[in-house]
CSV table of C-alpha atoms (C1' of nucleotides) and ligand atoms in Angstrom, one decimal:
chain,number,residue,atom,x,y,z
U,795,MET,CA,0.0,0.0,0.0
U,796,LYS,CA,1.3,3.4,-0.8
U,797,ARG,CA,1.7,5.9,2.0
U,798,SER,CA,-0.5,8.9,1.8
U,799,LYS,CA,0.9,12.2,0.6
U,800,LYS,CA,0.5,13.6,4.1
U,801,ILE,CA,2.6,10.9,5.6
U,802,LEU,CA,5.2,11.1,2.8
U,803,PHE,CA,5.5,14.8,3.5
U,804,GLN,CA,5.8,14.3,7.2
U,805,GLU,CA,8.6,11.9,6.6
U,806,PHE,CA,10.3,14.3,4.3
U,807,ILE,CA,10.0,17.0,6.9
U,808,ALA,CA,11.5,14.8,9.6
U,809,ARG,CA,14.3,13.5,7.4
U,810,LYS,CA,15.3,17.1,6.5
U,811,GLY,CA,15.1,18.4,10.1
U,812,LEU,CA,12.4,20.8,9.1
U,813,LYS,CA,9.4,21.7,11.1
U,814,SER,CA,5.8,20.8,10.9
U,815,THR,CA,3.7,24.0,10.9
U,816,ARG,CA,0.1,25.0,10.6
U,817,GLN,CA,0.9,26.9,7.4
U,818,ARG,CA,2.5,23.9,5.7
U,819,GLY,CA,-0.5,21.8,6.7
U,820,THR,CA,-2.9,24.3,5.2
U,821,VAL,CA,-1.0,24.5,1.9
U,822,LEU,CA,-0.8,20.7,1.7
U,823,GLU,CA,-4.5,20.3,2.2
U,824,SER,CA,-5.3,23.0,-0.4
U,825,PHE,CA,-2.9,21.3,-2.8
U,826,LEU,CA,-4.3,17.8,-2.2
U,827,SER,CA,-7.9,18.9,-2.6
U,828,SER,CA,-7.2,21.0,-5.8
U,829,ASP,CA,-7.3,20.2,-9.4
U,830,ASN,CA,-4.2,19.1,-11.2
U,831,HIS,CA,-2.0,21.7,-12.9
U,832,MET,CA,-2.9,24.6,-10.7
U,833,SER,CA,-0.8,27.7,-10.9
U,834,THR,CA,0.9,29.0,-7.8
U,835,GLU,CA,-1.4,31.9,-7.7
U,836,ASP,CA,-4.5,29.7,-7.9
U,837,LEU,CA,-3.1,27.7,-5.0
U,838,TYR,CA,-2.4,30.8,-3.1
U,839,LEU,CA,-6.0,31.9,-3.5
U,840,LYS,CA,-7.2,28.5,-2.2
U,841,VAL,CA,-4.9,28.7,0.7
U,842,ARG,CA,-6.1,32.1,1.7
U,843,GLU,CA,-9.7,30.8,1.8
U,844,LYS,CA,-8.6,28.7,4.7
U,845,ASN,CA,-6.2,31.1,6.3
U,846,PRO,CA,-6.0,34.7,5.0
U,847,ASN,CA,-2.9,35.3,7.0
U,848,ILE,CA,-0.7,33.0,5.0
U,849,GLY,CA,1.7,35.0,2.8
U,850,TYR,CA,2.6,34.5,-0.9
U,851,ALA,CA,6.2,33.7,0.0
U,852,THR,CA,5.1,30.8,2.2
U,853,VAL,CA,3.0,29.3,-0.6
U,854,TYR,CA,5.9,29.5,-3.0
U,855,ARG,CA,8.3,28.0,-0.5
U,856,THR,CA,5.9,25.2,0.5
U,857,LEU,CA,5.2,24.2,-3.1
U,858,LYS,CA,8.9,23.9,-3.7
U,859,LEU,CA,9.1,21.6,-0.7
U,860,PHE,CA,6.4,19.4,-2.1
U,861,ALA,CA,8.3,19.0,-5.3
U,862,GLU,CA,11.4,18.2,-3.4
U,863,ALA,CA,9.5,15.7,-1.3
U,864,GLY,CA,8.3,14.1,-4.5
U,865,ILE,CA,4.6,14.6,-3.9
U,866,ALA,CA,4.3,17.4,-6.6
U,867,ARG,CA,6.0,18.3,-9.8
U,868,GLU,CA,6.5,21.7,-11.3
U,869,ILE,CA,5.3,22.1,-14.9
U,870,HIS,CA,5.7,24.9,-17.3
U,871,PHE,CA,3.2,25.3,-20.2
U,872,GLY,CA,4.9,28.4,-21.5
U,873,ASP,CA,2.3,30.8,-20.2
U,874,GLY,CA,4.8,32.3,-17.8
U,875,GLN,CA,3.4,30.7,-14.7
U,876,THR,CA,4.7,27.7,-12.8
U,877,ARG,CA,2.1,25.0,-12.2
U,878,TYR,CA,2.1,22.1,-9.9
U,879,GLU,CA,0.7,18.6,-10.6
U,880,HIS,CA,0.1,15.7,-8.3
U,881,VAL,CA,2.7,12.9,-8.5
U,882,ALA,CA,1.3,9.4,-8.3
U,883,GLU,CA,4.3,7.3,-7.4
U,884,GLY,CA,5.5,5.0,-10.2
U,885,GLU,CA,3.4,6.8,-12.7
U,886,HIS,CA,4.3,9.0,-15.5
U,887,HIS,CA,2.3,10.8,-18.2
U,888,ASP,CA,2.6,13.5,-20.8
U,889,HIS,CA,0.3,16.4,-21.8
U,890,LEU,CA,-2.1,17.5,-24.5
U,891,ILE,CA,-2.9,21.1,-24.1
U,892,CYS,CA,-5.6,23.0,-25.9
U,893,THR,CA,-4.2,26.3,-27.2
U,894,ARG,CA,-7.7,27.8,-27.2
U,895,CYS,CA,-9.2,27.0,-23.8
U,896,GLY,CA,-6.2,25.8,-22.0
U,897,ALA,CA,-7.7,22.4,-21.1
U,898,VAL,CA,-5.1,19.8,-20.2
U,899,THR,CA,-5.4,16.1,-21.0
U,900,GLU,CA,-2.9,13.5,-19.7
U,901,PHE,CA,-1.8,10.5,-21.6
U,902,GLU,CA,0.9,7.9,-21.5
U,903,ASN,CA,2.4,5.8,-24.3
U,904,GLU,CA,4.8,3.1,-23.6
U,905,THR,CA,6.2,3.0,-27.1
U,906,ILE,CA,7.1,6.7,-27.1
U,907,GLU,CA,8.8,6.3,-23.8
U,908,ARG,CA,10.8,3.4,-25.1
U,909,LEU,CA,11.8,5.2,-28.3
U,910,GLN,CA,13.0,8.2,-26.2
U,911,SER,CA,15.6,6.3,-24.2
U,912,GLU,CA,16.6,4.5,-27.4
U,913,ILE,CA,17.2,7.8,-29.2
U,914,ALA,CA,19.0,9.3,-26.2
U,915,GLY,CA,21.2,6.2,-26.0
U,916,GLN,CA,22.2,6.6,-29.7
U,917,PHE,CA,23.7,9.9,-28.7
U,918,GLY,CA,25.3,8.6,-25.6
U,919,PHE,CA,22.9,10.4,-23.3
U,920,VAL,CA,21.3,9.0,-20.2
U,921,VAL,CA,17.9,10.5,-19.9
U,922,GLU,CA,16.9,11.8,-16.5
U,923,LYS,CA,13.6,13.3,-17.4
U,924,HIS,CA,11.7,14.4,-20.4
U,925,LYS,CA,9.0,16.7,-21.5
U,926,LEU,CA,6.5,15.9,-24.1
U,927,GLU,CA,3.7,18.3,-24.8
U,928,LEU,CA,1.2,18.3,-27.7
U,929,TYR,CA,-0.5,21.6,-28.4
U,930,GLY,CA,-3.6,21.8,-30.4
U,931,ILE,CA,-7.3,22.4,-30.4
U,932,CYS,CA,-9.5,20.2,-28.3
U,933,PRO,CA,-12.7,18.6,-29.6
U,934,LYS,CA,-14.9,21.1,-27.7
U,935,CYS,CA,-13.2,24.1,-29.0
U,936,ARG,CA,-13.2,22.7,-32.6
U,937,LYS,CA,-16.8,22.9,-33.2
T,844,MET,CA,15.0,26.5,-54.5
T,845,LYS,CA,14.2,28.0,-51.1
T,846,ARG,CA,14.3,31.7,-50.8
T,847,SER,CA,17.0,33.0,-48.4
T,848,LYS,CA,16.0,34.1,-45.0
T,849,LYS,CA,16.8,37.7,-45.9
T,850,ILE,CA,14.4,37.6,-48.7
T,851,LEU,CA,11.8,35.9,-46.7
T,852,PHE,CA,12.1,38.6,-44.1
T,853,GLN,CA,11.9,41.3,-46.7
T,854,GLU,CA,8.7,39.8,-48.0
T,855,PHE,CA,7.3,39.6,-44.5
T,856,ILE,CA,8.2,43.2,-43.9
T,857,ALA,CA,6.5,44.3,-47.1
T,858,ARG,CA,3.4,42.2,-46.6
T,859,LYS,CA,2.9,43.7,-43.2
T,860,GLY,CA,3.5,47.3,-44.2
T,861,LEU,CA,6.5,47.5,-41.9
T,862,LYS,CA,9.8,49.2,-42.7
T,863,SER,CA,13.2,48.0,-43.6
T,864,THR,CA,15.7,49.5,-41.3
T,865,ARG,CA,19.4,49.4,-40.6
T,866,GLN,CA,18.8,48.0,-37.2
T,867,ARG,CA,16.6,45.1,-38.4
T,868,GLY,CA,19.3,44.3,-41.0
T,869,THR,CA,22.0,44.2,-38.3
T,870,VAL,CA,19.9,42.0,-36.0
T,871,LEU,CA,19.1,39.6,-38.9
T,872,GLU,CA,22.8,39.3,-39.9
T,873,SER,CA,23.8,38.6,-36.3
T,874,PHE,CA,21.1,36.0,-36.0
T,875,LEU,CA,21.9,34.3,-39.3
T,876,SER,CA,25.6,34.1,-38.5
T,877,SER,CA,25.0,32.9,-34.9
T,878,ASP,CA,24.8,29.4,-33.4
T,879,ASN,CA,21.5,27.8,-32.9
T,880,HIS,CA,19.6,28.2,-29.7
T,881,MET,CA,21.1,31.6,-28.7
T,882,SER,CA,19.5,33.5,-25.9
T,883,THR,CA,18.2,36.9,-26.5
T,884,GLU,CA,20.9,38.4,-24.4
T,885,ASP,CA,23.6,36.6,-26.4
T,886,LEU,CA,22.1,37.9,-29.6
T,887,TYR,CA,22.0,41.3,-28.1
T,888,LEU,CA,25.7,41.2,-27.4
T,889,LYS,CA,26.5,40.0,-30.9
T,890,VAL,CA,24.4,42.9,-32.3
T,891,ARG,CA,26.2,45.4,-30.2
T,892,GLU,CA,29.5,44.3,-31.7
T,893,LYS,CA,28.3,45.6,-35.0
T,894,ASN,CA,26.4,48.6,-33.8
T,895,PRO,CA,26.6,49.6,-30.1
T,896,ASN,CA,23.8,52.0,-30.5
T,897,ILE,CA,21.1,49.4,-31.0
T,898,GLY,CA,19.0,49.0,-27.9
T,899,TYR,CA,17.8,45.9,-26.0
T,900,ALA,CA,14.2,46.6,-26.8
T,901,THR,CA,15.0,46.6,-30.5
T,902,VAL,CA,16.6,43.2,-30.3
T,903,TYR,CA,13.6,41.8,-28.4
T,904,ARG,CA,11.2,43.3,-30.9
T,905,THR,CA,13.1,42.2,-33.9
T,906,LEU,CA,13.5,38.6,-32.8
T,907,LYS,CA,9.8,38.4,-32.3
T,908,LEU,CA,9.4,39.6,-35.8
T,909,PHE,CA,11.7,36.8,-37.0
T,910,ALA,CA,9.5,34.3,-35.3
T,911,GLU,CA,6.4,35.8,-36.8
T,912,ALA,CA,8.0,35.8,-40.2
T,913,GLY,CA,8.8,32.1,-39.8
T,914,ILE,CA,12.5,32.3,-40.0
T,915,ALA,CA,13.1,31.7,-36.3
T,916,ARG,CA,11.4,29.9,-33.5
T,917,GLU,CA,11.3,30.7,-29.8
T,918,ILE,CA,12.4,27.9,-27.5
T,919,HIS,CA,12.3,27.6,-23.7
T,920,PHE,CA,14.6,25.2,-22.0
T,921,GLY,CA,13.4,26.1,-18.6
T,922,ASP,CA,16.4,28.2,-17.6
T,923,GLY,CA,14.3,31.4,-17.6
T,924,GLN,CA,15.6,32.7,-20.9
T,925,THR,CA,14.0,32.7,-24.3
T,926,ARG,CA,16.2,31.3,-27.0
T,927,TYR,CA,15.8,31.4,-30.7
T,928,GLU,CA,16.6,28.7,-33.2
T,929,HIS,CA,16.9,28.8,-37.0
T,930,VAL,CA,13.9,27.4,-38.8
T,931,ALA,CA,14.7,25.3,-41.9
T,932,GLU,CA,11.6,25.2,-43.9
T,933,GLY,CA,9.9,21.8,-44.0
T,934,GLU,CA,12.1,20.5,-41.3
T,935,HIS,CA,11.4,19.6,-37.7
T,936,HIS,CA,13.5,18.3,-34.9
T,937,ASP,CA,13.4,17.8,-31.1
T,938,HIS,CA,16.0,18.4,-28.5
T,939,LEU,CA,18.3,16.5,-26.1
T,940,ILE,CA,19.6,18.8,-23.4
T,941,CYS,CA,22.5,18.1,-21.1
T,942,THR,CA,21.5,19.2,-17.6
T,943,ARG,CA,25.1,19.6,-16.6
T,944,CYS,CA,26.8,21.6,-19.4
T,945,GLY,CA,23.7,22.8,-21.3
T,946,ALA,CA,24.8,21.3,-24.6
T,947,VAL,CA,21.9,20.8,-27.0
T,948,THR,CA,21.6,18.0,-29.5
T,949,GLU,CA,18.9,17.9,-32.2
T,950,PHE,CA,17.2,14.8,-33.4
T,951,GLU,CA,14.2,13.7,-35.4
T,952,ASN,CA,12.3,10.5,-35.2
T,953,GLU,CA,9.5,9.7,-37.6
T,954,THR,CA,7.9,7.1,-35.5
T,955,ILE,CA,7.5,9.3,-32.5
T,956,GLU,CA,6.0,12.1,-34.7
T,957,ARG,CA,3.5,9.6,-36.1
T,958,LEU,CA,2.6,8.3,-32.6
T,959,GLN,CA,2.0,11.8,-31.4
T,960,SER,CA,-0.7,12.6,-34.0
T,961,GLU,CA,-2.2,9.2,-33.4
T,962,ILE,CA,-2.5,9.8,-29.7
T,963,ALA,CA,-3.8,13.3,-30.1
T,964,GLY,CA,-6.3,11.9,-32.6
T,965,GLN,CA,-7.6,9.4,-30.0
T,966,PHE,CA,-8.5,12.4,-27.8
T,967,GLY,CA,-10.1,14.3,-30.7
T,968,PHE,CA,-7.3,16.8,-30.7
T,969,VAL,CA,-5.7,18.3,-33.8
T,970,VAL,CA,-2.0,18.9,-33.0
T,971,GLU,CA,-0.7,22.3,-34.0
T,972,LYS,CA,2.8,21.9,-32.6
T,973,HIS,CA,4.6,19.9,-30.0
T,974,LYS,CA,7.5,20.0,-27.7
T,975,LEU,CA,9.7,17.0,-27.0
T,976,GLU,CA,12.7,17.5,-24.9
T,977,LEU,CA,14.9,14.9,-23.3
T,978,TYR,CA,17.0,16.0,-20.4
T,979,GLY,CA,20.0,14.0,-19.3
T,980,ILE,CA,23.8,13.9,-19.0
T,981,CYS,CA,25.8,14.0,-22.2
T,982,PRO,CA,28.6,11.6,-22.9
T,983,LYS,CA,31.3,14.2,-22.2
T,984,CYS,CA,29.9,15.2,-18.9
T,985,ARG,CA,29.4,11.6,-17.9
T,986,LYS,CA,33.1,10.6,-17.6
S,695,DC,C1',11.3,67.9,-50.5
S,696,DC,C1',7.0,66.7,-47.5
S,697,DT,C1',4.4,64.0,-44.8
S,698,DC,C1',3.3,60.6,-41.8
S,699,DA,C1',3.1,56.0,-40.2
S,700,DG,C1',6.4,53.1,-38.5
S,701,DT,C1',10.7,52.8,-35.7
S,702,DT,C1',14.1,53.5,-32.2
S,703,DG,C1',16.5,53.9,-27.7
S,704,DA,C1',16.3,55.1,-23.0
S,705,DA,C1',14.0,54.6,-19.2
S,706,DA,C1',10.1,53.3,-16.6
S,707,DA,C1',6.8,49.6,-15.8
S,708,DT,C1',5.5,44.8,-15.4
S,709,DG,C1',4.9,40.3,-13.5
S,710,DA,C1',6.6,36.2,-11.6
S,711,DT,C1',9.6,34.7,-8.4
S,712,DT,C1',13.2,35.1,-4.7
S,713,DA,C1',15.8,37.3,-1.0
S,714,DT,C1',15.9,39.8,3.4
S,715,DC,C1',15.0,40.3,8.1
S,716,DA,C1',12.7,41.1,12.4
S,717,DA,C1',9.2,38.8,14.9
S,718,DT,C1',7.2,34.4,15.9
S,719,DT,C1',6.9,29.4,16.4
S,720,DT,C1',8.5,24.6,16.8
S,721,DA,C1',10.7,20.8,18.9
S,722,DA,C1',14.0,19.1,21.9
S,723,DC,C1',15.8,19.3,26.5
S,724,DC,C1',15.6,20.2,31.4
P,188,DG,C1',5.8,23.7,32.2
P,189,DG,C1',9.9,26.7,31.2
P,190,DT,C1',14.3,27.5,28.2
P,191,DT,C1',16.5,27.8,24.0
P,192,DA,C1',18.3,27.4,19.5
P,193,DA,C1',17.1,26.7,15.0
P,194,DA,C1',13.6,26.9,11.7
P,195,DT,C1',9.6,29.5,9.9
P,196,DT,C1',6.8,33.2,8.6
P,197,DG,C1',4.9,37.4,6.4
P,198,DA,C1',5.8,41.9,4.8
P,199,DT,C1',8.5,44.1,1.9
P,200,DA,C1',12.3,45.0,-1.0
P,201,DA,C1',15.0,43.1,-4.7
P,202,DT,C1',15.7,40.4,-9.0
P,203,DC,C1',15.4,39.4,-13.7
P,204,DA,C1',13.6,38.8,-18.1
P,205,DT,C1',10.6,41.0,-20.9
P,206,DT,C1',7.3,44.8,-22.3
P,207,DT,C1',5.6,49.3,-22.5
P,208,DT,C1',6.0,54.3,-23.0
P,209,DC,C1',7.1,58.2,-25.4
P,210,DA,C1',9.6,61.8,-27.6
P,211,DA,C1',12.8,62.1,-31.2
P,212,DC,C1',13.9,60.1,-35.6
P,213,DT,C1',13.6,57.8,-40.2
P,214,DG,C1',11.9,55.2,-44.3
P,215,DA,C1',9.2,55.3,-48.4
P,216,DG,C1',5.6,57.1,-51.2
P,217,DG,C1',3.7,61.1,-53.3
W,431,MN,MN1,-0.2,16.2,-15.6
W,432,MN,MN1,16.9,23.1,-32.3
W,433,ZN,ZN1,-10.2,23.7,-25.9
W,434,ZN,ZN1,27.1,17.9,-20.8
DNA sequence: CCTCAGTTGAAAATGATTATCAATTTAACC
DNA sequence: GGTTAAATTGATAATCATTTTCAACTGAGG
């Protein structure tokens, strides 16, 4: 059974000698209960609904911790804002982004993944991570 | 025979009712004679070698025009700086980026391209463009 | 030449993110 | 519980890349 994100984060906090604070708890709850691919600002607004005293800097800092702890991942869709997505352990996916409405669809394709390492190998590279994003018009926006 | 970039840009300028200026010519020459994937700042420095009076804003503006004219393409490798690459008409490639030294290798793979449209099609999307970047350690940096 | 829309460079403005720092809080120890 | 050192926080200033402003200038057609 996989440990919950809350526990994973607690473990991370302990391992690093950091402290468990009310603010971090609030940001984590907001993040866990939010849609995927939320921008930092959107998360900040959600956090403020629970506790209007939490500052912007704290949200920025905490989201970075989530990424470091492996429960979130930063993504950049080229709109100038960092977004965060939920990380399901052992899973990976890529993105289809509608250039009109911004809708994001996730997909995975084993063949593409395999080809990627193959290609990298041909150049003597060892792939650490990759980014595959398909931009286009979604079915809804097309009609 | 493919028209040279200079001519393509002239045509773009004319079509849009813009003007042909000394500055634009200088920026274009700098761009054409530069390495691929140069950052705006690097291009700006090259431009200043030829004409120290050209301002930062002009370089920014002109590079955007190149992209609009189809002779350059903006790329973002996640280091917070926009880069520009040369567009060879009818060609497409993706990137392998060394996370240690920043070296960029280009590659193309027909199978991956085909799979991409296939996948997008399954979701009812029509792909306009895509971004595939493989990040890893290059052979040089590995030893 | 004239005219005028387009262009330019300097400087100010923007927008997202990060750094600073004094005040506050946590967690370990007595 | 009280003590303390280290970590955290929030407000604010600072960064940094990029964009906007705007007055002065210039290209191109008439
Ligand atoms: Mn995702
Ligand atoms: Mn390239
Ligand atoms: Zn859409
Ligand atoms: Zn390298």
